[in-house]
Amino acid sequence: MSVNVRLFAATWVAGSFLTTVSFGQVVEVRPAPQPGQQVPADPAILEDDEQSTTTDAFAGLRRVSELLGGEARGPGDEGRIAAISDLIMDGQGQPHYVLLSRGGLAGVGGDKIAVPFQVGTFIHNEDQNWHYQLNMTGDQLDQAPVLEEGSLAPLRDPNWVRVNRQFFKAEVIGDEAGTGDDSFLFRADALVGAEVRGQDEEDSIANVDDVILGPDFRATYVILGYGGVAGLGKNQVPVPFSMLQLDAEADDDRYELVVTVQTTKERLQSETAPTLDGNEERMLDPTFLDRVHEYFGVNPS
């Protein structure tokens, strides 16, 4: 994914074609596990083996749409302590924060807390749902730094980021000044549903129906949909996440994201394009994924 601009302000707004973005620190995301292997915990951020970032390598598809709206849980019998409001990712699709909502109603109107991604664990439940496991109670989470009015602007403030990471006992990894290209952060929820421009085209040629995450929860594919009526009869084509380009446009006092895919409308909507045909489980088929990469001329990462 390429990011052509560096922004210095952001607000908590989502649009269809233009989507608000925000910026913060660079954090380390470890490589994807091999089959049957869990993501190893970073000893630099663990304390008495209390925190980890393990994932279930056999949990099937990891869709952003399925993670959001789930719950964060505390240890033991603590149960639900917050709602998962969003994932905050960088331009390479790596997750930096899990945005939690504490209080409010159904995750709306509560305090927004940016938990460094590696502090907790995403767990795939027996009921096929996801939850984010933390080793802290709700009362402890109430003491965490809060994003005032839900704004992501503090994520580009080195002092705020340092305090937030100290609270969660998570190391600051990367450029503390937040001035590198990797400091370009956006909300995963804002990408889902966004309109997408084609290469060298001004008009939308598709919408992002969902974002597919790898075993390390890095974005690997986006499902682009077009056609149909009210969601019926829609064609869905998966494209590698690396084919997306994020640019920014100023709109009054905020900066907003423009999503472009590096292909043409004719290529994306061709009858020969690899489509899901209503079966997202095709994303688990290596042969189908090879076809996707071959069709768009993108080497698997």
Short mmCIF file of C-alpha atoms in Angstrom, two decimals:
data_model
loop_
_atom_site.label_atom_id
_atom_site.label_comp_id
_atom_site.label_asym_id
_atom_site.label_seq_id
_atom_site.Cartn_x
_atom_site.Cartn_y
_atom_site.Cartn_z
CA MET A 1 0.00 0.00 0.00
CA SER A 2 1.33 3.43 -0.81
CA VAL A 3 0.63 6.57 1.16
CA ASN A 4 1.31 9.76 -0.73
CA VAL A 5 0.87 12.39 1.95
CA ARG A 6 1.60 13.07 5.57
CA LEU A 7 -1.15 14.65 7.62
CA PHE A 8 -1.03 16.67 10.79
CA ALA A 9 -4.62 16.72 12.02
CA ALA A 10 -7.65 14.47 12.08
CA THR A 11 -11.15 14.19 13.49
CA TRP A 12 -13.46 11.30 14.33
CA VAL A 13 -15.61 11.37 11.17
CA ALA A 14 -16.40 8.68 8.60
CA GLY A 15 -17.72 9.23 5.12
CA SER A 16 -18.48 7.04 2.13
CA PHE A 17 -16.05 8.23 -0.54
CA LEU A 18 -13.91 10.28 1.81
CA THR A 19 -12.99 8.79 5.13
CA THR A 20 -11.28 10.57 8.02
CA VAL A 21 -7.84 9.29 9.01
CA SER A 22 -5.51 9.82 11.93
CA PHE A 23 -1.86 9.31 12.71
CA GLY A 24 0.23 7.95 15.56
CA GLN A 25 3.23 5.90 16.53
CA VAL A 26 4.87 3.01 14.73
CA VAL A 27 4.55 -0.23 16.67
CA GLU A 28 5.99 -3.63 16.07
CA VAL A 29 3.80 -6.36 14.60
CA ARG A 30 5.39 -9.79 14.61
CA PRO A 31 5.42 -12.14 11.59
CA ALA A 32 2.49 -14.43 10.85
CA PRO A 33 2.71 -17.86 12.51
CA GLN A 34 3.24 -21.06 10.61
CA PRO A 35 0.30 -23.53 10.61
CA GLY A 36 -0.29 -24.78 14.11
CA GLN A 37 2.01 -22.16 15.63
CA GLN A 38 0.96 -19.28 17.86
CA VAL A 39 2.35 -15.77 17.58
CA PRO A 40 5.11 -15.61 20.21
CA ALA A 41 4.75 -13.09 22.98
CA ASP A 42 7.34 -10.30 23.02
CA PRO A 43 9.20 -10.63 26.33
CA ALA A 44 9.89 -6.93 26.30
CA ILE A 45 6.22 -6.16 26.86
CA LEU A 46 5.24 -9.06 29.10
CA GLU A 47 5.19 -9.01 32.84
CA ASP A 48 5.10 -12.36 34.62
CA ASP A 49 3.63 -13.95 31.48
CA GLU A 50 0.45 -11.97 32.00
CA GLN A 51 0.11 -10.52 28.50
CA SER A 52 0.37 -12.07 25.07
CA THR A 53 -0.67 -11.63 21.47
CA THR A 54 -1.52 -15.17 20.49
CA THR A 55 -4.09 -16.02 17.85
CA ASP A 56 -5.78 -19.17 16.65
CA ALA A 57 -4.13 -20.09 13.35
CA PHE A 58 -7.10 -22.28 12.39
CA ALA A 59 -9.90 -19.82 13.09
CA GLY A 60 -10.78 -19.51 9.41
CA LEU A 61 -11.38 -16.12 7.89
CA ARG A 62 -10.68 -13.09 10.02
CA ARG A 63 -13.02 -10.38 8.79
CA VAL A 64 -12.86 -6.85 10.13
CA SER A 65 -16.66 -6.79 10.05
CA GLU A 66 -16.76 -9.72 12.50
CA LEU A 67 -14.27 -8.27 14.96
CA LEU A 68 -15.91 -4.88 15.33
CA GLY A 69 -18.76 -4.75 17.77
CA GLY A 70 -17.35 -7.69 19.69
CA GLU A 71 -16.30 -7.47 23.28
CA ALA A 72 -13.16 -7.12 25.34
CA ARG A 73 -13.02 -9.35 28.40
CA GLY A 74 -11.15 -9.20 31.65
CA PRO A 75 -9.46 -12.08 33.49
CA GLY A 76 -11.27 -14.92 35.22
CA ASP A 77 -14.93 -14.23 35.86
CA GLU A 78 -14.61 -10.54 34.99
CA GLY A 79 -16.36 -11.09 31.64
CA ARG A 80 -17.12 -8.18 29.32
CA ILE A 81 -15.35 -4.96 30.23
CA ALA A 82 -15.67 -2.97 26.98
CA ALA A 83 -16.87 -3.08 23.39
CA ILE A 84 -14.49 -3.35 20.43
CA SER A 85 -15.09 -0.13 18.56
CA ASP A 86 -12.38 -0.35 15.89
CA LEU A 87 -8.93 -1.46 14.82
CA ILE A 88 -6.41 1.30 14.15
CA MET A 89 -4.08 0.26 11.32
CA ASP A 90 -1.22 1.74 9.34
CA GLY A 91 -0.83 2.05 5.58
CA GLN A 92 0.72 -1.42 5.38
CA GLY A 93 -2.33 -2.96 7.04
CA GLN A 94 -0.59 -3.64 10.36
CA PRO A 95 -2.75 -3.16 13.48
CA HIS A 96 -1.44 -0.66 16.01
CA TYR A 97 -4.33 -0.32 18.44
CA VAL A 98 -7.58 -1.97 19.42
CA LEU A 99 -10.00 0.87 20.02
CA LEU A 100 -12.31 0.03 22.92
CA SER A 101 -15.45 1.79 24.06
CA ARG A 102 -16.08 1.71 27.80
CA GLY A 103 -19.49 2.81 29.06
CA GLY A 104 -22.21 4.28 26.89
CA LEU A 105 -24.81 2.11 25.18
CA ALA A 106 -23.76 -0.77 22.91
CA GLY A 107 -20.35 0.83 22.50
CA VAL A 108 -21.84 4.21 21.53
CA GLY A 109 -21.11 7.27 23.60
CA GLY A 110 -18.60 5.67 25.94
CA ASP A 111 -14.98 6.56 26.60
CA LYS A 112 -12.66 5.61 23.72
CA ILE A 113 -9.50 3.82 24.85
CA ALA A 114 -6.67 2.95 22.45
CA VAL A 115 -5.14 -0.30 23.70
CA PRO A 116 -1.79 -1.16 22.03
CA PHE A 117 -2.56 -4.16 19.87
CA GLN A 118 0.04 -6.50 21.36
CA VAL A 119 -1.20 -6.05 24.93
CA GLY A 120 -4.17 -8.43 24.56
CA THR A 121 -5.19 -11.55 22.70
CA PHE A 122 -7.88 -12.05 20.08
CA ILE A 123 -9.61 -15.34 20.81
CA HIS A 124 -11.96 -17.25 18.51
CA ASN A 125 -14.78 -18.63 20.64
CA GLU A 126 -16.64 -21.91 20.33
CA ASP A 127 -19.65 -19.90 19.16
CA GLN A 128 -17.51 -18.69 16.21
CA ASN A 129 -17.28 -15.15 17.58
CA TRP A 130 -14.16 -13.19 18.49
CA HIS A 131 -13.29 -11.43 21.71
CA TYR A 132 -10.24 -9.47 22.85
CA GLN A 133 -8.81 -10.83 26.08
CA LEU A 134 -7.11 -8.44 28.48
CA ASN A 135 -5.42 -9.11 31.78
CA MET A 136 -7.09 -6.20 33.55
CA THR A 137 -10.44 -5.54 35.14
CA GLY A 138 -12.97 -2.95 34.09
CA ASP A 139 -12.02 -0.80 37.09
CA GLN A 140 -8.39 -0.88 35.98
CA LEU A 141 -9.37 -0.02 32.41
CA ASP A 142 -11.23 3.01 33.76
CA GLN A 143 -7.84 4.46 34.73
CA ALA A 144 -6.49 4.30 31.15
CA PRO A 145 -5.88 7.46 29.11
CA VAL A 146 -8.98 8.42 27.13
CA LEU A 147 -9.24 9.80 23.60
CA GLU A 148 -11.23 12.95 24.25
CA GLU A 149 -14.43 13.09 22.18
CA GLY A 150 -13.22 10.01 20.32
CA SER A 151 -10.57 11.98 18.41
CA LEU A 152 -7.55 10.01 17.18
CA ALA A 153 -5.35 13.11 17.13
CA PRO A 154 -3.56 12.15 20.40
CA LEU A 155 -2.13 9.09 18.63
CA ARG A 156 0.35 11.38 16.87
CA ASP A 157 1.33 13.10 20.11
CA PRO A 158 4.54 11.39 21.36
CA ASN A 159 3.87 12.40 24.96
CA TRP A 160 0.32 11.03 24.97
CA VAL A 161 1.46 7.84 23.26
CA ARG A 162 4.26 7.38 25.81
CA VAL A 163 1.88 7.77 28.75
CA ASN A 164 -0.64 5.42 27.15
CA ARG A 165 1.98 2.74 26.57
CA GLN A 166 3.36 3.09 30.06
CA PHE A 167 -0.12 2.50 31.44
CA PHE A 168 -0.53 -0.69 29.41
CA LYS A 169 3.13 -1.73 29.97
CA ALA A 170 3.73 -1.80 26.24
CA GLU A 171 6.98 -0.66 24.67
CA VAL A 172 7.14 2.22 22.22
CA ILE A 173 8.58 0.71 19.03
CA GLY A 174 9.78 2.76 16.09
CA ASP A 175 9.88 6.48 15.37
CA GLU A 176 8.77 8.25 18.54
CA ALA A 177 8.40 11.52 16.66
CA GLY A 178 5.66 10.00 14.53
CA THR A 179 7.08 11.63 11.42
CA GLY A 180 7.78 8.57 9.27
CA ASP A 181 5.42 7.32 6.59
CA ASP A 182 4.42 4.47 8.89
CA SER A 183 2.76 7.01 11.17
CA PHE A 184 -0.19 7.17 8.75
CA LEU A 185 -3.00 5.50 10.69
CA PHE A 186 -6.63 4.88 9.76
CA ARG A 187 -9.70 3.20 11.21
CA ALA A 188 -10.44 -0.22 9.76
CA ASP A 189 -14.16 0.45 10.13
CA ALA A 190 -13.79 3.51 7.94
CA LEU A 191 -12.31 1.44 5.15
CA VAL A 192 -15.22 -1.01 5.15
CA GLY A 193 -17.97 0.49 3.02
CA ALA A 194 -15.71 3.11 1.45
CA GLU A 195 -16.04 3.82 -2.26
CA VAL A 196 -12.99 2.95 -4.32
CA ARG A 197 -11.62 4.73 -7.34
CA GLY A 198 -10.00 2.86 -10.18
CA GLN A 199 -6.53 3.55 -11.50
CA ASP A 200 -6.49 6.94 -13.25
CA GLU A 201 -10.25 7.23 -12.72
CA GLU A 202 -12.19 9.89 -10.83
CA ASP A 203 -15.37 7.89 -10.28
CA SER A 204 -16.01 5.01 -7.94
CA ILE A 205 -15.76 1.54 -9.48
CA ALA A 206 -16.50 -0.53 -6.37
CA ASN A 207 -17.03 -0.48 -2.61
CA VAL A 208 -14.98 -2.16 0.09
CA ASP A 209 -17.29 -4.88 1.39
CA ASP A 210 -14.82 -6.21 3.95
CA VAL A 211 -11.18 -6.49 4.93
CA ILE A 212 -9.61 -9.92 5.41
CA LEU A 213 -6.90 -10.24 8.05
CA GLY A 214 -4.05 -12.72 8.23
CA PRO A 215 -3.11 -14.85 11.26
CA ASP A 216 -1.18 -11.88 12.69
CA PHE A 217 -4.26 -9.67 12.07
CA ARG A 218 -2.50 -7.72 9.36
CA ALA A 219 -4.80 -6.77 6.47
CA THR A 220 -4.06 -9.08 3.54
CA TYR A 221 -7.04 -8.69 1.17
CA VAL A 222 -9.99 -6.40 0.62
CA ILE A 223 -13.25 -7.66 -0.83
CA LEU A 224 -14.45 -5.22 -3.49
CA GLY A 225 -18.10 -5.34 -4.47
CA TYR A 226 -19.94 -3.85 -7.42
CA GLY A 227 -23.27 -4.21 -9.18
CA GLY A 228 -26.41 -5.74 -7.78
CA VAL A 229 -29.42 -4.07 -6.16
CA ALA A 230 -29.61 -3.45 -2.42
CA GLY A 231 -26.78 -5.91 -1.90
CA LEU A 232 -28.43 -8.64 -3.97
CA GLY A 233 -26.66 -10.03 -7.03
CA LYS A 234 -23.47 -8.14 -6.18
CA ASN A 235 -20.19 -9.29 -7.65
CA GLN A 236 -17.32 -9.58 -5.17
CA VAL A 237 -13.67 -9.63 -6.20
CA PRO A 238 -10.85 -10.03 -3.65
CA VAL A 239 -7.74 -7.98 -4.28
CA PRO A 240 -4.46 -7.98 -2.33
CA PHE A 241 -4.37 -5.19 0.24
CA SER A 242 -1.08 -4.02 -1.25
CA MET A 243 -3.00 -2.88 -4.36
CA LEU A 244 -4.75 -0.13 -2.40
CA GLN A 245 -3.44 3.39 -2.37
CA LEU A 246 -4.41 5.83 0.37
CA ASP A 247 -4.29 9.52 -0.40
CA ALA A 248 -5.61 12.42 1.61
CA GLU A 249 -7.64 15.48 0.78
CA ALA A 250 -8.27 18.49 2.96
CA ASP A 251 -11.92 19.21 3.69
CA ASP A 252 -12.33 22.38 5.74
CA ASP A 253 -10.59 21.69 9.07
CA ARG A 254 -10.09 17.95 8.62
CA TYR A 255 -8.21 15.57 6.40
CA GLU A 256 -10.00 12.72 4.71
CA LEU A 257 -8.94 9.52 3.04
CA VAL A 258 -9.39 8.68 -0.63
CA VAL A 259 -9.15 4.99 -1.54
CA THR A 260 -7.78 3.94 -4.93
CA VAL A 261 -7.14 0.43 -6.24
CA GLN A 262 -4.30 -0.06 -8.69
CA THR A 263 -6.34 -1.59 -11.48
CA THR A 264 -8.91 -0.43 -14.01
CA LYS A 265 -12.67 -0.76 -13.95
CA GLU A 266 -12.51 -3.02 -17.00
CA ARG A 267 -10.01 -5.34 -15.35
CA LEU A 268 -11.79 -5.49 -12.00
CA GLN A 269 -15.22 -6.06 -13.51
CA SER A 270 -14.11 -8.44 -16.26
CA GLU A 271 -15.90 -11.78 -16.56
CA THR A 272 -12.50 -13.43 -16.16
CA ALA A 273 -11.79 -11.79 -12.79
CA PRO A 274 -11.70 -14.17 -9.77
CA THR A 275 -14.98 -13.73 -7.92
CA LEU A 276 -16.25 -15.21 -4.68
CA ASP A 277 -19.62 -16.22 -6.15
CA GLY A 278 -21.22 -15.79 -2.74
CA ASN A 279 -18.72 -18.09 -1.03
CA GLU A 280 -16.18 -16.24 1.11
CA GLU A 281 -14.70 -19.57 2.18
CA ARG A 282 -12.92 -19.50 -1.17
CA MET A 283 -10.50 -17.15 0.58
CA LEU A 284 -9.23 -20.22 2.47
CA ASP A 285 -8.36 -22.03 -0.77
CA PRO A 286 -4.66 -21.54 -1.67
CA THR A 287 -5.37 -22.36 -5.31
CA PHE A 288 -7.98 -19.60 -5.51
CA LEU A 289 -5.64 -17.11 -3.82
CA ASP A 290 -2.90 -18.00 -6.29
CA ARG A 291 -5.36 -17.20 -9.06
CA VAL A 292 -6.12 -13.82 -7.46
CA HIS A 293 -2.44 -12.89 -7.33
CA GLU A 294 -1.78 -14.14 -10.85
CA TYR A 295 -4.77 -12.27 -12.28
CA PHE A 296 -3.70 -8.94 -10.78
CA GLY A 297 0.03 -9.54 -11.27
CA VAL A 298 0.85 -9.22 -7.58
CA ASN A 299 3.35 -11.52 -5.90
CA PRO A 300 2.17 -13.11 -2.64
CA SER A 301 3.81 -11.37 0.31
#
